[in-house]
Tab-separated table of C-alpha atoms in Angstrom:
chain	number	residue	atom	x	y	z
A	1	UNK	CA	-96.448	124.134	-29.101
A	2	UNK	CA	-94.461	121.989	-31.554
A	3	UNK	CA	-90.826	122.267	-30.435
A	4	UNK	CA	-89.574	118.720	-29.721
A	5	UNK	CA	-86.479	116.769	-28.793
A	6	UNK	CA	-86.138	113.003	-28.567
A	7	UNK	CA	-87.494	112.880	-25.024
A	8	UNK	CA	-89.641	115.933	-24.192
A	9	UNK	CA	-92.134	118.403	-25.651
A	10	UNK	CA	-92.858	122.060	-24.908
A	11	UNK	CA	-96.424	123.023	-24.018
A	12	UNK	CA	-98.377	125.945	-22.613
A	13	UNK	CA	-99.865	125.316	-19.186
A	14	UNK	CA	-103.653	125.785	-18.956
A	15	UNK	CA	-105.101	127.617	-15.965
A	16	UNK	CA	-107.334	125.103	-14.189
A	17	UNK	CA	-110.405	126.166	-12.228
A	18	UNK	CA	-109.034	124.178	-9.302
A	19	UNK	CA	-106.162	121.843	-8.524
A	20	UNK	CA	-108.619	118.949	-8.774
A	21	UNK	CA	-109.286	119.665	-12.459
A	22	UNK	CA	-108.222	117.082	-15.025
A	23	UNK	CA	-105.576	119.319	-16.583
A	24	UNK	CA	-104.173	120.641	-13.288
A	25	UNK	CA	-101.273	118.148	-13.385
A	26	UNK	CA	-99.250	120.464	-15.624
A	27	UNK	CA	-99.518	123.272	-13.098
A	28	UNK	CA	-98.761	120.882	-10.255
A	29	UNK	CA	-95.642	119.804	-12.089
A	30	UNK	CA	-94.678	123.437	-12.661
A	31	UNK	CA	-94.934	124.086	-8.940
A	32	UNK	CA	-92.759	121.061	-8.207
A	33	UNK	CA	-90.111	122.312	-10.637
A	34	UNK	CA	-90.087	125.783	-9.063
A	35	UNK	CA	-89.797	124.378	-5.537
A	36	UNK	CA	-87.012	121.938	-6.473
A	37	UNK	CA	-85.123	124.744	-8.188
A	38	UNK	CA	-85.468	127.040	-5.158
A	39	UNK	CA	-84.301	124.285	-2.820
A	40	UNK	CA	-81.278	123.685	-5.033
A	41	UNK	CA	-80.454	127.404	-5.229
A	42	UNK	CA	-81.089	128.401	-1.608
A	43	UNK	CA	-81.134	125.256	0.501
A	44	UNK	CA	-84.660	126.091	1.705
A	45	UNK	CA	-88.126	126.857	0.382
A	46	UNK	CA	-88.724	130.131	2.236
A	47	UNK	CA	-89.418	132.011	-0.999
A	48	UNK	CA	-91.616	129.318	-2.565
A	49	UNK	CA	-95.213	129.686	-3.714
A	50	UNK	CA	-97.787	126.948	-3.349
A	51	UNK	CA	-99.249	125.442	-6.502
A	52	UNK	CA	-102.589	127.072	-5.789
A	53	UNK	CA	-100.837	130.446	-5.502
A	54	UNK	CA	-99.477	129.934	-8.997
A	55	UNK	CA	-102.995	129.075	-10.162
A	56	UNK	CA	-104.418	132.291	-8.665
A	57	UNK	CA	-101.522	134.346	-10.036
A	58	UNK	CA	-101.922	132.946	-13.549
A	59	UNK	CA	-105.691	133.407	-13.568
A	60	UNK	CA	-105.424	137.139	-12.864
A	61	UNK	CA	-104.538	138.757	-16.197
A	62	UNK	CA	-105.799	142.265	-15.439
A	63	UNK	CA	-102.455	144.042	-15.254
A	64	UNK	CA	-100.122	141.572	-16.935
A	65	UNK	CA	-100.283	138.834	-19.524
A	66	UNK	CA	-98.901	135.743	-17.784
A	67	UNK	CA	-97.922	132.426	-19.340
A	68	UNK	CA	-96.303	129.208	-18.122
A	69	UNK	CA	-94.440	127.177	-20.745
A	70	UNK	CA	-93.424	123.691	-19.646
A	71	UNK	CA	-91.126	120.954	-20.892
A	72	UNK	CA	-92.972	117.629	-20.526
A	73	UNK	CA	-91.333	114.226	-20.788
A	74	UNK	CA	-92.849	112.339	-23.721
A	75	UNK	CA	-95.233	109.501	-22.907
A	76	UNK	CA	-97.258	107.485	-25.453
A	77	UNK	CA	-100.295	107.556	-23.167
A	78	UNK	CA	-99.834	111.203	-22.097
A	79	UNK	CA	-100.281	110.176	-18.474
A	80	UNK	CA	-101.359	113.104	-16.265
A	81	UNK	CA	-98.294	112.780	-14.040
A	82	UNK	CA	-96.784	115.999	-12.558
A	83	UNK	CA	-93.393	114.265	-12.456
A	84	UNK	CA	-93.325	114.434	-16.264
A	85	UNK	CA	-92.912	118.219	-16.085
A	86	UNK	CA	-89.143	118.756	-16.297
A	87	UNK	CA	-88.901	122.521	-16.602
A	88	UNK	CA	-90.947	125.704	-16.699
A	89	UNK	CA	-90.600	129.208	-18.155
A	90	UNK	CA	-92.700	131.899	-16.512
A	91	UNK	CA	-93.415	134.862	-18.786
A	92	UNK	CA	-94.986	138.095	-17.568
A	93	UNK	CA	-95.764	141.069	-19.830
A	94	UNK	CA	-97.127	144.240	-18.171
A	95	UNK	CA	-100.317	145.672	-19.665
A	96	UNK	CA	-100.867	148.959	-17.787
A	97	UNK	CA	-97.329	150.335	-18.162
A	98	UNK	CA	-93.872	149.227	-19.311
A	99	UNK	CA	-95.533	147.662	-22.328
A	100	UNK	CA	-92.198	147.498	-24.151
A	101	UNK	CA	-90.811	144.833	-21.823
A	102	UNK	CA	-91.333	141.333	-20.456
A	103	UNK	CA	-90.033	139.365	-17.496
A	104	UNK	CA	-88.852	135.796	-18.049
A	105	UNK	CA	-87.848	133.195	-15.469
A	106	UNK	CA	-86.708	129.668	-16.361
A	107	UNK	CA	-86.391	126.751	-13.927
A	108	UNK	CA	-85.453	123.111	-14.588
A	109	UNK	CA	-85.505	120.175	-12.203
A	110	UNK	CA	-81.873	119.637	-11.076
A	111	UNK	CA	-81.949	116.019	-12.284
A	112	UNK	CA	-83.042	117.115	-15.774
A	113	UNK	CA	-80.442	119.834	-16.333
A	114	UNK	CA	-77.743	119.922	-19.024
A	115	UNK	CA	-80.084	118.432	-21.599
A	116	UNK	CA	-81.068	121.616	-23.442
A	117	UNK	CA	-84.401	122.084	-21.656
A	118	UNK	CA	-83.559	125.479	-20.185
A	119	UNK	CA	-82.361	126.868	-23.509
A	120	UNK	CA	-85.416	125.547	-25.334
A	121	UNK	CA	-87.795	127.040	-22.776
A	122	UNK	CA	-85.969	130.355	-22.936
A	123	UNK	CA	-86.136	130.414	-26.742
A	124	UNK	CA	-89.871	129.640	-26.674
A	125	UNK	CA	-90.429	132.386	-24.098
A	126	UNK	CA	-88.613	134.914	-26.298
A	127	UNK	CA	-90.814	133.890	-29.231
A	128	UNK	CA	-93.868	134.840	-27.149
A	129	UNK	CA	-92.272	138.133	-26.163
A	130	UNK	CA	-91.358	139.039	-29.747
A	131	UNK	CA	-94.804	138.072	-31.024
A	132	UNK	CA	-96.295	140.481	-28.482
A	133	UNK	CA	-94.168	143.308	-29.877
A	134	UNK	CA	-91.978	143.666	-26.796
A	135	UNK	CA	-88.474	145.006	-27.330
A	136	UNK	CA	-86.836	144.313	-23.947
A	137	UNK	CA	-86.728	141.239	-21.745
A	138	UNK	CA	-85.604	141.151	-18.115
A	139	UNK	CA	-84.420	138.121	-16.146
A	140	UNK	CA	-82.759	137.269	-12.807
A	141	UNK	CA	-80.133	134.776	-11.664
A	142	UNK	CA	-79.902	133.698	-8.022
A	143	UNK	CA	-76.782	133.162	-5.936
A	144	UNK	CA	-76.638	131.784	-2.405
A	145	UNK	CA	-73.583	133.928	-1.641
A	146	UNK	CA	-71.944	136.816	-3.452
A	147	UNK	CA	-68.548	135.750	-4.797
A	148	UNK	CA	-65.256	137.346	-3.818
A	149	UNK	CA	-63.597	139.563	-6.436
A	150	UNK	CA	-61.652	137.586	-9.006
A	151	UNK	CA	-61.256	136.748	-12.691
A	152	UNK	CA	-64.481	134.700	-12.771
A	153	UNK	CA	-66.708	137.493	-11.433
A	154	UNK	CA	-68.779	140.106	-13.227
A	155	UNK	CA	-69.583	143.644	-12.061
A	156	UNK	CA	-72.929	145.181	-13.093
A	157	UNK	CA	-73.357	148.526	-14.792
A	158	UNK	CA	-73.956	150.131	-11.371
A	159	UNK	CA	-70.481	149.144	-10.171
A	160	UNK	CA	-71.957	147.594	-7.018
A	161	UNK	CA	-71.969	143.868	-6.311
A	162	UNK	CA	-70.649	140.793	-8.112
A	163	UNK	CA	-71.916	137.601	-9.745
A	164	UNK	CA	-70.000	134.456	-10.638
A	165	UNK	CA	-69.788	133.994	-14.411
A	166	UNK	CA	-69.370	130.225	-13.923
A	167	UNK	CA	-72.838	129.769	-12.417
A	168	UNK	CA	-75.220	127.977	-14.847
A	169	UNK	CA	-77.800	130.771	-14.925
A	170	UNK	CA	-75.126	133.392	-15.515
A	171	UNK	CA	-73.600	131.350	-18.334
A	172	UNK	CA	-77.030	131.076	-19.961
A	173	UNK	CA	-77.669	134.818	-19.615
A	174	UNK	CA	-74.304	135.680	-21.157
A	175	UNK	CA	-74.781	133.223	-23.999
A	176	UNK	CA	-78.165	134.831	-24.746
A	177	UNK	CA	-76.698	138.364	-24.956
A	178	UNK	CA	-78.122	139.713	-21.705
A	179	UNK	CA	-76.346	142.592	-19.979
A	180	UNK	CA	-75.825	142.547	-16.207
A	181	UNK	CA	-77.470	145.797	-15.128
A	182	UNK	CA	-77.712	145.399	-11.350
A	183	UNK	CA	-76.898	143.112	-8.421
A	184	UNK	CA	-79.341	142.769	-5.534
A	185	UNK	CA	-78.584	141.567	-2.025
A	186	UNK	CA	-80.839	139.142	-0.190
A	187	UNK	CA	-80.730	139.648	3.582
A	188	UNK	CA	-82.260	137.702	6.448
A	189	UNK	CA	-83.184	138.932	9.917
A	190	UNK	CA	-83.378	136.341	12.683
A	191	UNK	CA	-86.285	137.075	15.001
A	192	UNK	CA	-87.498	137.608	17.666
A	193	UNK	CA	-85.355	140.661	18.353
A	194	UNK	CA	-84.602	142.105	21.763
A	195	UNK	CA	-87.727	144.248	22.327
A	196	UNK	CA	-85.787	146.809	24.396
A	197	UNK	CA	-83.201	147.350	21.660
A	198	UNK	CA	-85.926	147.520	18.997
A	199	UNK	CA	-87.822	150.096	21.042
A	200	UNK	CA	-84.651	152.182	21.403
A	201	UNK	CA	-84.159	152.191	17.634
A	202	UNK	CA	-87.780	153.255	17.202
A	203	UNK	CA	-87.502	156.031	19.794
A	204	UNK	CA	-84.424	157.480	18.096
A	205	UNK	CA	-86.067	157.317	14.690
A	206	UNK	CA	-89.251	158.973	15.972
A	207	UNK	CA	-87.204	161.742	17.571
A	208	UNK	CA	-85.369	162.358	14.293
A	209	UNK	CA	-88.665	162.414	12.393
A	210	UNK	CA	-90.190	164.895	14.814
A	211	UNK	CA	-93.842	165.922	15.156
A	212	UNK	CA	-94.330	166.448	11.409
A	213	UNK	CA	-94.498	162.675	10.864
A	214	UNK	CA	-96.585	159.901	12.362
A	215	UNK	CA	-97.011	156.223	11.555
A	216	UNK	CA	-100.182	154.463	10.441
A	217	UNK	CA	-100.470	150.670	10.115
A	218	UNK	CA	-102.933	148.225	8.638
A	219	UNK	CA	-103.349	144.534	7.936
A	220	UNK	CA	-104.932	143.234	4.757
A	221	UNK	CA	-106.710	145.987	2.856
A	222	UNK	CA	-105.596	149.601	2.951
A	223	UNK	CA	-108.094	151.899	4.704
A	224	UNK	CA	-110.221	153.622	2.087
A	225	UNK	CA	-109.132	157.142	3.012
A	226	UNK	CA	-105.463	156.167	2.481
A	227	UNK	CA	-105.786	154.251	-0.795
A	228	UNK	CA	-104.965	157.166	-3.104
A	229	UNK	CA	-101.857	158.020	-1.117
A	230	UNK	CA	-100.785	154.396	-0.966
A	231	UNK	CA	-101.225	154.044	-4.737
A	232	UNK	CA	-98.960	157.063	-5.221
A	233	UNK	CA	-96.284	155.420	-3.057
A	234	UNK	CA	-96.476	152.185	-5.039
A	235	UNK	CA	-96.055	154.135	-8.279
A	236	UNK	CA	-92.963	155.843	-6.883
A	237	UNK	CA	-91.397	152.427	-6.136
A	238	UNK	CA	-90.669	152.245	-9.861
A	239	UNK	CA	-88.896	155.617	-9.921
A	240	UNK	CA	-87.424	156.277	-6.449
A	241	UNK	CA	-86.159	152.767	-5.709
A	242	UNK	CA	-82.768	152.078	-7.373
A	243	UNK	CA	-83.031	150.032	-10.585
A	244	UNK	CA	-79.501	150.391	-11.893
A	245	UNK	CA	-79.424	150.634	-15.685
A	246	UNK	CA	-82.552	148.530	-16.128
A	247	UNK	CA	-84.912	150.184	-18.582
A	248	UNK	CA	-88.077	150.667	-16.518
A	249	UNK	CA	-90.788	153.296	-16.791
A	250	UNK	CA	-92.974	154.578	-13.967
A	251	UNK	CA	-95.762	152.175	-13.100
A	252	UNK	CA	-99.375	153.336	-13.161
A	253	UNK	CA	-101.147	152.794	-9.837
A	254	UNK	CA	-104.635	153.842	-8.779
A	255	UNK	CA	-107.268	152.635	-6.330
A	256	UNK	CA	-108.405	149.857	-8.687
A	257	UNK	CA	-104.887	148.449	-8.986
A	258	UNK	CA	-104.362	148.551	-5.228
A	259	UNK	CA	-107.650	146.694	-4.850
A	260	UNK	CA	-106.542	144.105	-7.425
A	261	UNK	CA	-103.213	143.556	-5.640
A	262	UNK	CA	-104.891	143.122	-2.269
A	263	UNK	CA	-107.546	140.854	-3.753
A	264	UNK	CA	-104.934	138.563	-5.265
A	265	UNK	CA	-102.949	138.365	-2.015
A	266	UNK	CA	-106.131	137.405	-0.177
A	267	UNK	CA	-107.007	134.714	-2.712
A	268	UNK	CA	-103.472	133.374	-2.450
A	269	UNK	CA	-103.902	133.214	1.321
A	270	UNK	CA	-101.075	135.656	2.012
A	271	UNK	CA	-101.369	138.123	4.876
A	272	UNK	CA	-100.319	141.686	4.001
A	273	UNK	CA	-99.079	143.993	6.755
A	274	UNK	CA	-98.129	147.634	6.122
A	275	UNK	CA	-96.754	150.489	8.187
A	276	UNK	CA	-96.622	153.896	6.499
A	277	UNK	CA	-95.421	157.328	7.552
A	278	UNK	CA	-97.780	160.254	7.112
A	279	UNK	CA	-96.556	163.823	6.725
A	280	UNK	CA	-98.868	165.531	9.201
A	281	UNK	CA	-98.927	169.061	7.687
A	282	UNK	CA	-99.847	167.755	4.199
A	283	UNK	CA	-101.696	164.598	5.384
A	284	UNK	CA	-99.778	162.743	2.683
A	285	UNK	CA	-98.248	159.259	2.923
A	286	UNK	CA	-94.533	159.653	2.296
A	287	UNK	CA	-92.978	156.309	3.304
A	288	UNK	CA	-94.000	152.704	3.840
A	289	UNK	CA	-92.799	149.170	4.411
A	290	UNK	CA	-94.730	145.938	3.947
A	291	UNK	CA	-94.648	142.318	5.064
A	292	UNK	CA	-96.099	139.445	3.060
A	293	UNK	CA	-96.730	136.365	5.196
A	294	UNK	CA	-96.815	133.112	3.168
A	295	UNK	CA	-99.136	130.187	3.707
A	296	UNK	CA	-96.567	127.392	3.403
A	297	UNK	CA	-94.453	128.518	6.372
A	298	UNK	CA	-95.268	129.963	9.782
A	299	UNK	CA	-91.600	130.733	10.438
A	300	UNK	CA	-90.776	132.942	7.445
A	301	UNK	CA	-92.031	136.383	6.388
A	302	UNK	CA	-90.989	138.443	3.363
A	303	UNK	CA	-90.309	142.134	3.834
A	304	UNK	CA	-91.753	142.984	0.466
A	305	UNK	CA	-91.209	146.687	-0.258
A	306	UNK	CA	-89.844	149.716	1.566
A	307	UNK	CA	-89.751	153.271	0.252
A	308	UNK	CA	-89.187	156.797	1.500
A	309	UNK	CA	-90.030	159.494	-1.017
A	310	UNK	CA	-86.945	161.399	-2.114
A	311	UNK	CA	-88.289	164.718	-0.866
A	312	UNK	CA	-88.819	163.327	2.646
A	313	UNK	CA	-85.530	161.523	3.139
A	314	UNK	CA	-83.164	162.471	5.954
A	315	UNK	CA	-85.732	162.060	8.759
A	316	UNK	CA	-85.063	158.363	9.538
A	317	UNK	CA	-88.484	157.413	8.256
A	318	UNK	CA	-87.168	154.167	6.792
A	319	UNK	CA	-86.002	152.992	10.204
A	320	UNK	CA	-89.188	154.251	11.847
A	321	UNK	CA	-91.636	152.328	9.649
A	322	UNK	CA	-89.524	149.171	9.736
A	323	UNK	CA	-89.304	149.179	13.526
A	324	UNK	CA	-93.048	149.672	13.945
A	325	UNK	CA	-93.841	146.890	11.482
A	326	UNK	CA	-91.395	144.534	13.251
A	327	UNK	CA	-92.942	145.349	16.619
A	328	UNK	CA	-96.419	144.577	15.276
A	329	UNK	CA	-95.146	141.353	13.704
A	330	UNK	CA	-93.661	140.179	17.020
A	331	UNK	CA	-97.040	140.660	18.675
A	332	UNK	CA	-99.260	139.148	15.977
A	333	UNK	CA	-96.943	136.412	14.638
A	334	UNK	CA	-94.650	135.345	17.529
A	335	UNK	CA	-93.852	132.069	15.737
A	336	UNK	CA	-91.919	133.872	12.945
A	337	UNK	CA	-88.183	133.172	13.032
A	338	UNK	CA	-86.877	134.735	9.811
A	339	UNK	CA	-87.594	137.861	7.785
A	340	UNK	CA	-86.129	138.038	4.268
A	341	UNK	CA	-85.709	141.116	2.090
A	342	UNK	CA	-84.093	142.260	-1.174
A	343	UNK	CA	-82.209	145.494	-1.828
A	344	UNK	CA	-80.134	146.876	-4.675
A	345	UNK	CA	-76.450	146.711	-3.759
A	346	UNK	CA	-76.124	150.418	-4.528
A	347	UNK	CA	-78.907	151.270	-2.058
A	348	UNK	CA	-76.421	152.044	0.727
A	349	UNK	CA	-78.901	153.911	2.914
A	350	UNK	CA	-81.475	151.118	3.101
A	351	UNK	CA	-78.769	148.482	3.527
A	352	UNK	CA	-77.403	150.499	6.463
A	353	UNK	CA	-80.863	150.498	8.080
A	354	UNK	CA	-81.107	146.748	7.618
A	355	UNK	CA	-77.638	146.215	9.096
A	356	UNK	CA	-78.535	148.333	12.125
A	357	UNK	CA	-81.631	146.175	12.645
A	358	UNK	CA	-79.540	142.995	12.452
A	359	UNK	CA	-80.121	141.722	8.911
A	360	UNK	CA	-77.311	139.509	7.582
A	361	UNK	CA	-76.311	139.016	3.956
A	362	UNK	CA	-77.713	135.689	2.713
A	363	UNK	CA	-77.139	135.699	-1.050
A	364	UNK	CA	-78.579	137.739	-3.852
A	365	UNK	CA	-79.317	137.969	-7.548
A	366	UNK	CA	-78.086	139.337	-10.803
A	367	UNK	CA	-80.612	141.467	-12.693
A	368	UNK	CA	-80.214	141.164	-16.466
A	369	UNK	CA	-81.792	142.826	-19.468
A	370	UNK	CA	-81.631	142.244	-23.200
A	371	UNK	CA	-82.850	144.317	-26.101
A	372	UNK	CA	-84.597	142.182	-28.696
A	373	UNK	CA	-84.336	142.469	-32.431
């Protein structure tokens, strides 16, 4: 790329075959930027990815076109030094569905901020999005705590949750004509939980569900006879899970896409643990929750997705699958101390389940969207 200032240049990051490759320093620098930005935003690196995870993620272009743009400090010798990478824009454009949109995330090393790098990366990312014919772009801004109501806060289109308009990411989003469509809450559960109390919650949920529902759990790859049903649940995440006023179409999931997702998690070294609820009369999967266990921490686990199909709500299936998955986690990963999860602020039912389990509010995000052109 040719965009330049007096001290740095924008480039596209190649996807190296390994982190030992000659050109892997750009990706290494990108990973450093992302980790520094997370540490600055959250005070920890629980939600970080390793550099090799980014490499695996970038290399898999089957269901999305993915690009890293980086701002690199100028050097007459072009030394392969990861510290020269000052900022990164991650661009993801779906290929199987939602082909009108793109997702953009910009991060800059804290020490390199306020020098125009973030704006330049964002502008270059939008150029890629426009060139691909996309008409919408979606972005997120993080906040370690939701602000109290006041003149400096913004309310999303949903009417639920707040963001602080004085935060740097929010100021950038507003200056770039994004609309705040939703606020999400990040919650953390401190574990281990009292096994007696957890069992009581599970017993009550199972009683409410009754004999028409039973749980089924797996680690890693979904059992072959359940793949079609699991794919249907993943597709419904894009329609049944609250998305505020974000323009999102139903995602297309089939056995091949489930296989691709599981394959990528394996190659990233992340353990995937799922508990689903099966409707016994129809033998159909109607609810699920999943854990993704990272490689960089033995103490943190992400509760990735939870869904109960609309037509099967009211039977406490959300609580049931979460309790079973937590019980299995306590047995298989006793060293885990924190479980983190994200929910839309308007998703009162799921937030109530989390509160009953003991999750505490620990920050959140603003979800923004802009129509291009």
